[in-house]
């Protein structure tokens, strides 16, 4: 969410006329308008989020969901947590340069931390679209990204 803060800082005059350019810039950065980013904009412009949604949905250019070609889900359940999944989450974020709930600028990858995926003994567990990967290591993270980058 640091990126959102940087975008908002550019608009030093806090006025509602800036809403559309701010939303456009956020979408350019994240690939879509996340719930968190809308909340931040609402806080910054002192506008209710319902009003922001109301205005944004009027324009066809705005998207509110992640629609990446490859959606990566990383289990953040207790058992996977004990199997160093936090390191795996960090690796994915670092390599893709996105946070949980975000999408890469090229629309290729989106990332989501999830609850237990039902393969606790085989953690850390990662799913890309409908393919499951178990006992994921840092090396596997690179291979997974590389594989789907060329798919
Ligand atoms: S906690 Fe990760 S699969 Fe169950």
mmCIF file of N, CA and C and ligand atoms in Angstrom, residues 75 77-80 116-120 125, ligand 1:
data_model
loop_
_atom_site.group_PDB
_atom_site.id
_atom_site.type_symbol
_atom_site.label_atom_id
_atom_site.label_comp_id
_atom_site.label_asym_id
_atom_site.label_seq_id
_atom_site.Cartn_x
_atom_site.Cartn_y
_atom_site.Cartn_z
ATOM 1 N N UNK A 75 -1.100 -20.717 0.677
ATOM 2 C CA UNK A 75 -1.761 -21.057 1.933
ATOM 3 C C UNK A 75 -1.095 -20.336 3.101
ATOM 4 N N UNK A 77 -2.380 -20.945 6.233
ATOM 5 C CA UNK A 77 -2.946 -21.663 7.377
ATOM 6 C C UNK A 77 -1.871 -22.000 8.399
ATOM 7 N N UNK A 78 -2.292 -22.451 9.560
ATOM 8 C CA UNK A 78 -1.366 -22.684 10.678
ATOM 9 C C UNK A 78 -0.269 -23.692 10.326
ATOM 10 N N UNK A 79 -0.661 -24.819 9.740
ATOM 11 C CA UNK A 79 0.322 -25.846 9.444
ATOM 12 C C UNK A 79 1.355 -25.365 8.417
ATOM 13 N N UNK A 80 0.888 -24.719 7.374
ATOM 14 C CA UNK A 80 1.820 -24.189 6.370
ATOM 15 C C UNK A 80 2.704 -23.110 6.987
ATOM 16 N N UNK A 116 -6.413 -22.438 5.052
ATOM 17 C CA UNK A 116 -5.985 -23.819 4.779
ATOM 18 C C UNK A 116 -6.540 -24.355 3.449
ATOM 19 N N UNK A 117 -5.647 -24.963 2.670
ATOM 20 C CA UNK A 117 -6.050 -25.502 1.372
ATOM 21 C C UNK A 117 -6.206 -27.010 1.418
ATOM 22 N N UNK A 118 -6.129 -27.596 2.598
ATOM 23 C CA UNK A 118 -6.432 -29.009 2.771
ATOM 24 C C UNK A 118 -5.306 -29.983 2.488
ATOM 25 N N UNK A 119 -4.067 -29.518 2.473
ATOM 26 C CA UNK A 119 -2.939 -30.428 2.268
ATOM 27 C C UNK A 119 -1.872 -30.126 3.316
ATOM 28 N N UNK A 120 -2.319 -30.030 4.559
ATOM 29 C CA UNK A 120 -1.485 -29.509 5.651
ATOM 30 C C UNK A 120 -0.135 -30.201 5.824
ATOM 31 N N UNK A 125 1.994 -24.893 0.782
ATOM 32 C CA UNK A 125 1.178 -25.224 -0.382
ATOM 33 C C UNK A 125 0.859 -23.954 -1.181
HETATM 34 S S1 LIG B 1 -2.479 -25.117 6.523
HETATM 35 FE FE1 LIG B 1 -1.781 -25.057 4.493
HETATM 36 S S2 LIG B 1 -2.807 -26.678 3.564
HETATM 37 FE FE2 LIG B 1 -3.552 -26.673 5.568
#
